[in-house]
Coordinates of C-alpha atoms and ligand atoms in Angstrom, one line a residue:
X30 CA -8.1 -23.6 -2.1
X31 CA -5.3 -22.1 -0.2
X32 CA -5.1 -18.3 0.3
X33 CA -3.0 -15.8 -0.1
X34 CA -2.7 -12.0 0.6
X35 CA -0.8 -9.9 -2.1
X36 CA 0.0 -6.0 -1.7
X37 CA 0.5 -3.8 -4.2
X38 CA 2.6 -0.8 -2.9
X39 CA 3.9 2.7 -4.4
X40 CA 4.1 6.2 -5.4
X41 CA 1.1 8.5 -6.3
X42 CA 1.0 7.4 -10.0
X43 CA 2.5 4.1 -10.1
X44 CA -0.2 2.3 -11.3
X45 CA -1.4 0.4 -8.0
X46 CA -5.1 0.4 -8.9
X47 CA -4.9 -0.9 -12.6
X48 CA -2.5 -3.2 -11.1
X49 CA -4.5 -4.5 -8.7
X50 CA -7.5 -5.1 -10.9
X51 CA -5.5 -6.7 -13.5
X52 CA -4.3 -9.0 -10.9
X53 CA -7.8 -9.6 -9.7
X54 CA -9.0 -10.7 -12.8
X55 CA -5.8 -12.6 -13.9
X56 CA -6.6 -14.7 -10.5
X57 CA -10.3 -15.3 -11.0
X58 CA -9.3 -16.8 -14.8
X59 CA -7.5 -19.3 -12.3
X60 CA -10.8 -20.1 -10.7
X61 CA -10.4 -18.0 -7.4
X62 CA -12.1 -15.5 -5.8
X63 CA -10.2 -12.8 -4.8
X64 CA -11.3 -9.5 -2.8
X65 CA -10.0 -6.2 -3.7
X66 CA -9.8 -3.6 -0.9
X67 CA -8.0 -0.7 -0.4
X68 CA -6.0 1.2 2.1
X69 CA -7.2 3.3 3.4
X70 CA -10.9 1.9 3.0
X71 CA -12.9 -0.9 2.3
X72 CA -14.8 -0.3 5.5
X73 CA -17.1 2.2 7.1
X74 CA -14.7 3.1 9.5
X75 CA -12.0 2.8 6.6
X76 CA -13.4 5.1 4.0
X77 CA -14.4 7.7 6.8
X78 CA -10.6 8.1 8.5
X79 CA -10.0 8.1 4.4
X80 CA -11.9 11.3 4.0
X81 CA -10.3 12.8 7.1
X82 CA -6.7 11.9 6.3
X83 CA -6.5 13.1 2.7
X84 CA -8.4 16.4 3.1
X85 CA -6.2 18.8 1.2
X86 CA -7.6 21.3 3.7
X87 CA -6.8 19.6 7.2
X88 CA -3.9 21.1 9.6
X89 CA -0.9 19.2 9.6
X90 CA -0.9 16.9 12.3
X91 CA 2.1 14.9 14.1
X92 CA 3.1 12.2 11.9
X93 CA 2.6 9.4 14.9
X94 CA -1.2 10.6 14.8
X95 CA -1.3 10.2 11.6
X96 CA 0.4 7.0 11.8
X97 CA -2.4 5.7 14.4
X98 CA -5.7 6.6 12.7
X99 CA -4.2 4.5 9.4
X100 CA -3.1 1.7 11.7
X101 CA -7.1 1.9 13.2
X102 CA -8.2 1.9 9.5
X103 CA -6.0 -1.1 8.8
X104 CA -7.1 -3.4 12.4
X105 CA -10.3 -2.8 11.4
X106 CA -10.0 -4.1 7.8
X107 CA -7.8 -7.2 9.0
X108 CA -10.8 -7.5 11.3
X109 CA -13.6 -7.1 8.9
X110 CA -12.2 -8.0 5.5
X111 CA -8.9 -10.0 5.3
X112 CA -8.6 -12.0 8.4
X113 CA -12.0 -13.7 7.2
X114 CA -11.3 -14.0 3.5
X115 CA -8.3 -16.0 4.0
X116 CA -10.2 -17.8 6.7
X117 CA -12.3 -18.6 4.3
X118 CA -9.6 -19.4 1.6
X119 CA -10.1 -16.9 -0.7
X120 CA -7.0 -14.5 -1.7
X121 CA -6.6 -10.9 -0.8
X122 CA -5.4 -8.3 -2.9
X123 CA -4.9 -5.0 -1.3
X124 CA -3.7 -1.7 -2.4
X125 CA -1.1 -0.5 0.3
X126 CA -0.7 -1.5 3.6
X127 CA 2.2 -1.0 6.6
X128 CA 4.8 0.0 3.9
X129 CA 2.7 3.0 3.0
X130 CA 2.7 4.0 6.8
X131 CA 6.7 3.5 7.3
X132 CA 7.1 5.2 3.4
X133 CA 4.8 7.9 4.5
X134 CA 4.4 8.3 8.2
X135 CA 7.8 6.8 9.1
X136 CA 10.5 9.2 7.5
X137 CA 13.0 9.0 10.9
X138 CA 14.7 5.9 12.3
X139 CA 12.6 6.7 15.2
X140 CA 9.1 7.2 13.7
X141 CA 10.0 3.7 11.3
X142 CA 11.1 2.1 13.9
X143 CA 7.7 3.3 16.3
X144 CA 5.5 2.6 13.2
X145 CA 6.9 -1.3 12.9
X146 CA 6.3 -2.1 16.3
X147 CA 2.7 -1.0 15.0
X148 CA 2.7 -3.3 12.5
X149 CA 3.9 -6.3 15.3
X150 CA 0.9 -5.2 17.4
X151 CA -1.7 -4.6 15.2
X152 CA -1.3 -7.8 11.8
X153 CA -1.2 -11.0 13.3
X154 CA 1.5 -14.1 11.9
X155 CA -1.3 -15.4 9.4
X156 CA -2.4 -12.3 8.3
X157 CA 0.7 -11.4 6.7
X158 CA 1.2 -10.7 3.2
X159 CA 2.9 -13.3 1.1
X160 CA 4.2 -10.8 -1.1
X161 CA 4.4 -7.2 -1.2
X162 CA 5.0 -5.9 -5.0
X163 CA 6.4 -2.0 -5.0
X164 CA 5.5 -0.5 -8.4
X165 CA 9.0 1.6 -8.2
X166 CA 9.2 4.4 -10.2
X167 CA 11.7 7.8 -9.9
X168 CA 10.0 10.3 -8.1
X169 CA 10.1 13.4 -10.0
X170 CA 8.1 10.7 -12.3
X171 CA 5.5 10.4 -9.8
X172 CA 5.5 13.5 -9.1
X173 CA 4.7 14.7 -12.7
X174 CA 2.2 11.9 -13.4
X175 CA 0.3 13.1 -10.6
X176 CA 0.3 16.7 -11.4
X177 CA 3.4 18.5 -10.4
X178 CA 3.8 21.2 -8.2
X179 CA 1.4 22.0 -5.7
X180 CA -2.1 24.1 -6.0
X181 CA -3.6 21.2 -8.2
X182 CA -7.0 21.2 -7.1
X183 CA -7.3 17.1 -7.4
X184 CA -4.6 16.9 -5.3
X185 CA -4.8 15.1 -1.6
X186 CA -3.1 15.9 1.5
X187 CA 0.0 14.0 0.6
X188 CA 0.5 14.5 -3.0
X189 CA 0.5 18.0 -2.5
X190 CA 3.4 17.6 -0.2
X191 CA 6.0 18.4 -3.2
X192 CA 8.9 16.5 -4.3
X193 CA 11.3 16.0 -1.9
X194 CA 8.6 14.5 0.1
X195 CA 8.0 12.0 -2.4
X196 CA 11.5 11.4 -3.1
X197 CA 11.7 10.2 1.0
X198 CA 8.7 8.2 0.4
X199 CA 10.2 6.3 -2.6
X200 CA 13.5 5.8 -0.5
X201 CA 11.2 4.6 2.1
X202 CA 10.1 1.7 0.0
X203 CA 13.4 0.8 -1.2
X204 CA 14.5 1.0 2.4
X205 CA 11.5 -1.6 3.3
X206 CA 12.5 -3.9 0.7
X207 CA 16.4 -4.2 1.7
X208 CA 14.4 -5.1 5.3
X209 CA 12.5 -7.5 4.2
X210 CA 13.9 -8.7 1.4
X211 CA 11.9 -12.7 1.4
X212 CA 8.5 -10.8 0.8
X213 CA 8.8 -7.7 -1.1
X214 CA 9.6 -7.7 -4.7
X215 CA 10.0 -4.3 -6.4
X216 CA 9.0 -4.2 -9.9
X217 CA 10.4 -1.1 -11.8
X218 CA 8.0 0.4 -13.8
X219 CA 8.9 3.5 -15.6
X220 CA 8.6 2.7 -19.2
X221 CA 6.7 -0.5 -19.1
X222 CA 3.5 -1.5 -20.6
X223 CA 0.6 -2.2 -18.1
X224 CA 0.5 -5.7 -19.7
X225 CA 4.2 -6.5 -19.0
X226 CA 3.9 -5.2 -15.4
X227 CA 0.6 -7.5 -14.9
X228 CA 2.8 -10.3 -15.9
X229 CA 5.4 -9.8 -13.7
X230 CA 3.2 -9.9 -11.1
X231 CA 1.2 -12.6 -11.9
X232 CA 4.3 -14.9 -12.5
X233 CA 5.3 -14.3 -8.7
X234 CA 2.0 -14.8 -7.4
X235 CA 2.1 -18.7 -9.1
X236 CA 5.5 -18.7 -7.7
X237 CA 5.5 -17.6 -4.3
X238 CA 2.3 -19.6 -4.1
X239 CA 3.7 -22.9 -4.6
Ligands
TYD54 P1 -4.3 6.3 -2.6 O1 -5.6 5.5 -2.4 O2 -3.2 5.5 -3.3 O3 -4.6 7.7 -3.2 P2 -5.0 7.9 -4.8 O4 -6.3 7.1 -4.9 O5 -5.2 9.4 -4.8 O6 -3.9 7.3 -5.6 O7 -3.7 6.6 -1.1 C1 -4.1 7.6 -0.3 C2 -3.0 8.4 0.3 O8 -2.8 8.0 1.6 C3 -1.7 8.3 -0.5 O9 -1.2 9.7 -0.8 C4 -0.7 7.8 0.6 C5 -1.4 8.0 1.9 N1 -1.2 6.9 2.9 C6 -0.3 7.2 3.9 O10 0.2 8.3 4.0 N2 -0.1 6.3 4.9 C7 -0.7 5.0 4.9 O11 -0.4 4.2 5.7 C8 -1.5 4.8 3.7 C9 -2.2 3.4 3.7 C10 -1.8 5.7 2.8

């Protein structure tokens, strides 16, 4: 079976996780095998620069530091996790990847430009999504949905950066998929069901796919 690698991107609150595991099991009713992993994560070096990185309590630290320890999480994934899935011809659904850093990390020409050539170093040709799906939603939406203002005591290190931090985050999305227009699709979701979204989704996956 031929692989394929499919991202799911967005906002605190979009939805990425049911999302993902909705397209995970709409895949294996094809017959595939798909691995789910998460960014940051799905490792042991993953999930510990996870518990660092989203420590409400942490200093802040220069967004190019940042910027490095979630490109170490993400070599070591590709390393681990995806480059020998699709070896292996299995598909590969992630939640977030290089568009979280440049949405995130990247918020000045300069830093989205520095955390790209991150990207060129660090993912190799064939371990390139073939389609990133942003789960786009407004962001005093996401906002909300995950809690509001800050002093939520769920809240991580970046959700509790308030809302004009989010709204740059969601304009860095839309910004990535003007970019790169052939493998991004952004799929609004504000006022769809779960169901709908999943078959959006799906329906580009058996598109792009063939
Ligand atoms: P996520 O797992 O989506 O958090 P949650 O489970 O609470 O929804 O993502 C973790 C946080 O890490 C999220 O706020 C976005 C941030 N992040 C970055 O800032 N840069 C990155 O490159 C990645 C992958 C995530």
């Amino acid at each position: 079976m031929t692989s394929a690698f499919w991202v799911l991107e967005g906002m605190d609150g979009c939805g990425k996780t049911t999302q993902a595991k909705l397209l995970v099991a709409a895949l294996q009713a094809e017959g595939r095998h798909p691995l789910h992993l998460r960014e940051p994560g799905s490792t042991e070096l993953g999930e510990g620069l996870r518990t660092m990185l989203l420590d409400k309590k942490r200093q802040d630290w220069d967004p190019r530091s940042e910027a490095l320890l979630f490109f170490a999480a993400r070599n070591q994934l590709l390393h681990e996790a995806i480059g020998p899935a699709l070896d292996s011809g299995r598909d590969v659904v992630c939640e977030r990847f290089t568009p979280s850093t440049l949405a995130y990390q990247g918020q000045t020409p300069a830093l989205s430009a520095w955390v790209l050539e991150l990207d060129r170093l660090v993912v190799a040709p064939a371990q390139r999504p073939n389609c990133i799906f942003i789960l786009d939603l407004a962001a005093a939406e996401s906002f909300a949905r995950v809690g509001g203002e800050t002093g939520v005591e769920e809240h991580d290190s970046f959700e509790s950066r308030g809302l004009a931090f989010q709204q740059r985050v969601r304009d860095g999305y839309l910004a990535y998929s003007h970019a790169f227009p052939h493998n991004t699709e952004v799929i609004p979701v504000a006022g769809k069901s779960m169901a709908t979204i999943a078959e959006d989704i799906f329906r580009q996956t058996q598109l792009r796919r063939s």
